[in-house]
Short mmCIF file of C-alpha atoms and ligand atoms in Angstrom, two decimals:
data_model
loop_
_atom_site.label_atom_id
_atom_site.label_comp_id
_atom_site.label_asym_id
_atom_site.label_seq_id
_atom_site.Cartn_x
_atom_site.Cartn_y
_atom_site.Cartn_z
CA UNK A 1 -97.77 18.32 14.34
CA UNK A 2 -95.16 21.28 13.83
CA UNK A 3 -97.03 24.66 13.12
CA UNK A 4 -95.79 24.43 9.50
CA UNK A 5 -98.02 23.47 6.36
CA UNK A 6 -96.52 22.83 3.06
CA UNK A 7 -97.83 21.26 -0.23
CA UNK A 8 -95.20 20.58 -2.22
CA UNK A 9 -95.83 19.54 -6.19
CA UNK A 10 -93.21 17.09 -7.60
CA UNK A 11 -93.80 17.59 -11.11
CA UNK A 12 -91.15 14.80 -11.92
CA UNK A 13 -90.73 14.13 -15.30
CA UNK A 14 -93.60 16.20 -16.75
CA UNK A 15 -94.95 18.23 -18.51
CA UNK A 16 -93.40 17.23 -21.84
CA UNK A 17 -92.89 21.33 -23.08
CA UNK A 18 -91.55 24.28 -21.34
CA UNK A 19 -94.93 25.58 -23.02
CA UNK A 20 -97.19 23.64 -21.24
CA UNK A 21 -94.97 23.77 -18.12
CA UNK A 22 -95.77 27.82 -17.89
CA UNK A 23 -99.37 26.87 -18.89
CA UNK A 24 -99.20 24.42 -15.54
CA UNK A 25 -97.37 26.91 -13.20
CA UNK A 26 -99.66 30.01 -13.89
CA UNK A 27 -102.32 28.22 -13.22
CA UNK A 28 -101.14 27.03 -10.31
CA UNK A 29 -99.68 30.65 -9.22
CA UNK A 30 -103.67 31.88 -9.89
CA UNK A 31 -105.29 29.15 -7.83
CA UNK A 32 -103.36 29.35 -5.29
CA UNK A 33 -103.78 33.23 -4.21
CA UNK A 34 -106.58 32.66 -2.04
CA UNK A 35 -104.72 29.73 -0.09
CA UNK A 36 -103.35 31.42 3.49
CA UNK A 37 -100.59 30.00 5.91
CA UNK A 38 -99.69 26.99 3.26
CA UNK A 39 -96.37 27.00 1.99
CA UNK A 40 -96.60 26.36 -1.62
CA UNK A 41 -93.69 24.15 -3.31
CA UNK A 42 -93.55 23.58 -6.94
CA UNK A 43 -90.32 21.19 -7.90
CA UNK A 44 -90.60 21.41 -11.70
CA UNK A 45 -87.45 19.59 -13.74
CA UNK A 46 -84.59 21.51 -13.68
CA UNK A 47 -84.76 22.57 -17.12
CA UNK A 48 -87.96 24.59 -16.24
CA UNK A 49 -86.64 26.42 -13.14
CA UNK A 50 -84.76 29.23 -14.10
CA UNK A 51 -87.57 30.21 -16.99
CA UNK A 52 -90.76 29.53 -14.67
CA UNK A 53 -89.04 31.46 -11.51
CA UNK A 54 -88.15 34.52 -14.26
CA UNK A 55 -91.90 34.67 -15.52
CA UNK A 56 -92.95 34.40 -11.39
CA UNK A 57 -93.53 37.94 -9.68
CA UNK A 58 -95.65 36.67 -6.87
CA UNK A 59 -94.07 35.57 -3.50
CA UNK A 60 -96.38 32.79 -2.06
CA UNK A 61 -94.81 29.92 -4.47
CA UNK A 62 -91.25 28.80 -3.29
CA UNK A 63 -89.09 26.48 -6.14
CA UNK A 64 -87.90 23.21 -5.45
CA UNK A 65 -85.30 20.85 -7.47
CA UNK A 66 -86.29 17.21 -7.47
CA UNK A 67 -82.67 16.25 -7.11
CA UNK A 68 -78.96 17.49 -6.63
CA UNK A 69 -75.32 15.75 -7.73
CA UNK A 70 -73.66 15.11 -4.42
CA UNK A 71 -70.58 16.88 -5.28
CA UNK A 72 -70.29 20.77 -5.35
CA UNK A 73 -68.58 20.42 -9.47
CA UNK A 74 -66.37 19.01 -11.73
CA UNK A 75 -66.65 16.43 -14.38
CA UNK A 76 -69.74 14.82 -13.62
CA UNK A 77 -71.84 15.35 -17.48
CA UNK A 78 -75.09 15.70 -17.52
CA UNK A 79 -75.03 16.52 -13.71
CA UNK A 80 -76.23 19.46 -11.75
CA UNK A 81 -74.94 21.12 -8.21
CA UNK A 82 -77.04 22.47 -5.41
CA UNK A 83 -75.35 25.78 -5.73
CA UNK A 84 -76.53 25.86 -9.68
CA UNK A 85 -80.34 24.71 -8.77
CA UNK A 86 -80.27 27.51 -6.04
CA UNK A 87 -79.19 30.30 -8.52
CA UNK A 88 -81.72 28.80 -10.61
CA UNK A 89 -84.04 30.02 -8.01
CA UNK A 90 -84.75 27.19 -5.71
CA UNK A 91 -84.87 27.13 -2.49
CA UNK A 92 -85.95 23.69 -1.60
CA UNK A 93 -84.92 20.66 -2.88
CA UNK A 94 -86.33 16.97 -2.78
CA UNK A 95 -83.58 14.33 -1.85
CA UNK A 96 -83.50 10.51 -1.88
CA UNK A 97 -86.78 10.39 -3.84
CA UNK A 98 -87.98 6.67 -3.93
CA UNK A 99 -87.63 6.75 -7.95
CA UNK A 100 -83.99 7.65 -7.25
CA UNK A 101 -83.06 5.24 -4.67
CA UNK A 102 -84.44 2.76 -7.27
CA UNK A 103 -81.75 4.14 -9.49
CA UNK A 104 -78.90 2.76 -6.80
CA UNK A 105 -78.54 6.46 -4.85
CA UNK A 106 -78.04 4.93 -1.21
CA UNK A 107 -78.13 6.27 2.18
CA UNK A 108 -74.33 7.37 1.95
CA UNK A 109 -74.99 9.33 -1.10
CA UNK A 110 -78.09 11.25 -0.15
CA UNK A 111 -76.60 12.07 3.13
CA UNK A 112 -73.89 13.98 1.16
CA UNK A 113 -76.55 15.21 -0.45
CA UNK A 114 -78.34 16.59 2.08
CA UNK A 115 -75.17 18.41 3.59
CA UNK A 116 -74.68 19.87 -0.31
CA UNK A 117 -78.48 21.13 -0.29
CA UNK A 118 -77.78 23.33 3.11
CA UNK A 119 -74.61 24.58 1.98
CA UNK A 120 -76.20 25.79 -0.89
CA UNK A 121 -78.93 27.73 2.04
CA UNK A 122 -81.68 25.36 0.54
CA UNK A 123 -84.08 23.57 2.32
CA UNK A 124 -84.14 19.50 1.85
CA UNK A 125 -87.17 17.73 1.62
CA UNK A 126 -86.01 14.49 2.63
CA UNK A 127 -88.06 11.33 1.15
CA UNK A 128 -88.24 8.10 3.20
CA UNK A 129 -90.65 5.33 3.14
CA UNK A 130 -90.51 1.38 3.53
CA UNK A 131 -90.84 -0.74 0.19
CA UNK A 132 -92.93 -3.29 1.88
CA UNK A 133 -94.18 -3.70 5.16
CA UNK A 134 -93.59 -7.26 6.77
CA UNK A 135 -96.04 -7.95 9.83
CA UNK A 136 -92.50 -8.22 12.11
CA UNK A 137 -92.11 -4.43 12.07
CA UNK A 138 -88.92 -5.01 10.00
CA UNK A 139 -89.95 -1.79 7.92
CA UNK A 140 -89.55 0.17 11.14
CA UNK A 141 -85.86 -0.14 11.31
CA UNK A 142 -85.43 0.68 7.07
CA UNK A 143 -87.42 3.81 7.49
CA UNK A 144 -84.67 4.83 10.66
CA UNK A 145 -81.75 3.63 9.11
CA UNK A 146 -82.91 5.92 6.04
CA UNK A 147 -83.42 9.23 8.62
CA UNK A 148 -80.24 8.23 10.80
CA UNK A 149 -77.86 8.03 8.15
CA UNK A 150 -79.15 11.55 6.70
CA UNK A 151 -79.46 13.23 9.93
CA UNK A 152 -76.22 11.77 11.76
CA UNK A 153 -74.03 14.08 10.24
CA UNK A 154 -75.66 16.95 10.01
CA UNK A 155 -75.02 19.56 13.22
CA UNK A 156 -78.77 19.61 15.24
CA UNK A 157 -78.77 23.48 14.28
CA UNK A 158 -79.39 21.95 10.92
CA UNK A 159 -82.39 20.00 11.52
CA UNK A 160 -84.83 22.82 11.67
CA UNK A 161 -84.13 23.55 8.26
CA UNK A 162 -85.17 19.80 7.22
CA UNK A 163 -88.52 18.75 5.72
CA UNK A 164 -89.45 15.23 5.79
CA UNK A 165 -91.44 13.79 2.99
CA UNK A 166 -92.64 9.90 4.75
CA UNK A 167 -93.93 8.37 1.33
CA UNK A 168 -94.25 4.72 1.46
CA UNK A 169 -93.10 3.48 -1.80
CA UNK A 170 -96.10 0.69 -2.49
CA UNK A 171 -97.97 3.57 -2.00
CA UNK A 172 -96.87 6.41 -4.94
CA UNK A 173 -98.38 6.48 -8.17
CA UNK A 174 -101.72 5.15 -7.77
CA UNK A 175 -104.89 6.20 -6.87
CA UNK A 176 -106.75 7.72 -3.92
CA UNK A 177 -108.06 4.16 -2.78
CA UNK A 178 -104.58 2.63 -3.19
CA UNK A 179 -103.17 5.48 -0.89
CA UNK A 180 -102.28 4.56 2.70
CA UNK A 181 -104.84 4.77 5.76
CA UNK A 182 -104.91 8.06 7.82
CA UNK A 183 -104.41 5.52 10.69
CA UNK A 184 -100.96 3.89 9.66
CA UNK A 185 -99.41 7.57 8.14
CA UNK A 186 -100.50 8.67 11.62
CA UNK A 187 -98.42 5.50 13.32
CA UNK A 188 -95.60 6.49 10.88
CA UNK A 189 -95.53 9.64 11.82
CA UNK A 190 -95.11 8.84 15.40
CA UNK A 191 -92.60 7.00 14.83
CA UNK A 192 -90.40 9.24 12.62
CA UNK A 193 -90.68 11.84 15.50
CA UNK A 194 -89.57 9.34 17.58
CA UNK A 195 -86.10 8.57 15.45
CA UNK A 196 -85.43 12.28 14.99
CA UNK A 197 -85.73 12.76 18.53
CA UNK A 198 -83.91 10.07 19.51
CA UNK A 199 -80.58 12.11 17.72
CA UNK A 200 -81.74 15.56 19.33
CA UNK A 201 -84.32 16.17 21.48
CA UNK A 202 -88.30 16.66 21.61
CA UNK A 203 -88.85 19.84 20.10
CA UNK A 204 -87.06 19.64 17.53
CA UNK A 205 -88.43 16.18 17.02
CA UNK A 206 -92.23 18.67 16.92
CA UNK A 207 -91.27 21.03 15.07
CA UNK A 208 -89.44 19.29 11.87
CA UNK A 209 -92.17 19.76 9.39
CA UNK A 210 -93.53 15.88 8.49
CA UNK A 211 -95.45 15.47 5.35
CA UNK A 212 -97.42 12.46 3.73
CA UNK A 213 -96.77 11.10 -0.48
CA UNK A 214 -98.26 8.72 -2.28
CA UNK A 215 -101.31 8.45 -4.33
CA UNK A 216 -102.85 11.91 -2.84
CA UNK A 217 -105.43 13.25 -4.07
CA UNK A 218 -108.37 15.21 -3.46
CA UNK A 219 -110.53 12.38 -2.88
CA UNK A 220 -108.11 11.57 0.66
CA UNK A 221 -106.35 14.58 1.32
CA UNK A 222 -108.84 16.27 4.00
CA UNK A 223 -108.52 12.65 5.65
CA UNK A 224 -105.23 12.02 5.39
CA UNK A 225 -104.43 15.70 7.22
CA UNK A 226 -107.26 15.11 9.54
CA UNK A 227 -106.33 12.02 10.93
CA UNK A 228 -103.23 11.48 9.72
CA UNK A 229 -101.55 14.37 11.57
CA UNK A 230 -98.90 15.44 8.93
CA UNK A 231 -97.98 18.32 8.19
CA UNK A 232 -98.90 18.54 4.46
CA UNK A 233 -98.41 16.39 1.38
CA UNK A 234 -95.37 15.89 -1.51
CA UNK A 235 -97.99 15.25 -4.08
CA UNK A 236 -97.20 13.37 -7.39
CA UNK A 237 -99.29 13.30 -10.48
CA UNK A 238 -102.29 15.54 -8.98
CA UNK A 239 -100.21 18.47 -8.74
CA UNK A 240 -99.97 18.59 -12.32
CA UNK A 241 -103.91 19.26 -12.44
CA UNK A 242 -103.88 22.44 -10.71
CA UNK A 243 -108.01 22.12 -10.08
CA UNK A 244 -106.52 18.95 -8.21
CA UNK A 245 -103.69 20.54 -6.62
CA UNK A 246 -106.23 23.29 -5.57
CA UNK A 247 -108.56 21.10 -3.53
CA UNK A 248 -105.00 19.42 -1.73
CA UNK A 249 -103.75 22.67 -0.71
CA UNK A 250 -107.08 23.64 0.10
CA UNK A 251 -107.12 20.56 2.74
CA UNK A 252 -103.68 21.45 3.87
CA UNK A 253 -104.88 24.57 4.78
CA UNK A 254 -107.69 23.45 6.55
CA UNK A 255 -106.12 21.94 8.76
P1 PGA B 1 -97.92 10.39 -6.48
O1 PGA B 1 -96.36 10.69 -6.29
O2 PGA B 1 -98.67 11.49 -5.78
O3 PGA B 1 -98.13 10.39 -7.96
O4 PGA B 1 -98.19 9.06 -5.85
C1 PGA B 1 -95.85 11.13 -5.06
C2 PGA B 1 -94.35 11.17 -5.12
O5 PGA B 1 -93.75 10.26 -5.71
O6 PGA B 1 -93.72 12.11 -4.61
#
């Protein structure tokens, strides 16, 4: 395990009001004073971020962006650069999320997106994770293909800037009991350690925080860090109930 701990909240497309979003956050912010050596993410949509950072005095939540355009500007409507989600006031952003994959981005384009999200001095939070997993160990190669081709470019000084967010996609959006075993996140782990340090070396390969998404929750979360051996959680639809949220940042903490 590195000797980082992060829970990260990826709001994703919720809540439905900028209202209810500051509602979400403060309660949040309040919850999570007590929580020590955790770092605290909270990736609302980019419409939020500039409003919910303004209203934010404290310094133990950092902002993330769920997602950046791959090119620095220009005619791209609708679109948003790293540099704009940075002045925005993130600092972190979440790249190659498995709902945007499914939307065509491919391992060429979220490399160039991770490159855009250091330029911009933000950290990425890099998502990889096997659709299905076929009992030849095909899956093994997907999930290193998906870390190669977003680490290859990148200098190694780079790396220790890079979060990695190991969510298997069969597992995200369900429920604790649909979640993954502690066992198998732990074997996945292993392995992604293994890839990084197969393109630099074994400390960095340590120290590059790893953390676990899909379906957690506070029914698996003291489990899943327990014997599991991530380094915290990108957590989905139970970061949006902050008594939730709470009880997984409360297990990241822990241990
Ligand atoms: P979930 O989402 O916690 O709702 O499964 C995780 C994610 O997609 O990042």
């Amino acid at each position: 395990m590195s000797n980082r701990r992060l829970a990260v909240a990826n709001w994703k497309m919720n809540p439905p009001t900028l209202m209810e979003a500051k509602k979400t956050f403060q309660a949040i912010a309040k919850i999570s004073a007590p929580i020590k050596k955790v770092e605290i993410v909270v990736c609302p949509p980019s419409v939020y971020l500039a409003s919910l950072k303004a209203g934010y005095s404290g310094k133990k939540i950092a902002f993330g962006a769920q997602n950046i355009h791959q090119d620095d500007k220009g005619a791209k409507t609708g679109e948003q650069a790293a540099s704009m989600l940075k002045s925005a006031g993130a600092s972190f952003s979440i790249v190659g999320h498995s709902e945007r994959r499914a939307m065509g981005e491919d391992n060429a384009a979220i490399a160039k997106k991770v490159s855009r999200i250091l330029e911009a001095g933000m950290a990425p939070i890099l998502c990889v994770g096997e659709r299905e997993r076929d009992s030849s160990g095909n899956y093994l190669g997907f999930i290193r293909d998906q870390i190669k081709s977003a680490l290859d470019p990148l200098p190694r000084a780079k790396y220790g800037a890079m979060v990695i967010a190991y969510e298997p996609v069969w597992a995200i959006g369900k429920t604790a009991k649909d979640a993954m075993k502690p066992e198998d996140v732990h074997s996945s782990v292993i392995f992604i350690r293994k890839t990084i340090a197969e393109f630099s070396n074994i400390t960095i390969a340590t120290e590059v925080p790893i953390l676990y998404g899909g379906s957690v929750e506070p029914l698996n979360a003291s489990e899943l860090m327990r014997n599991g051996f991530v380094d915290g959680f990108l957590v989905g639809h139970a970061s949006l109930v902050p008594t939730e949220f709470k009880t997984i940042m409360e297990a990241v903490a822990a241990n």
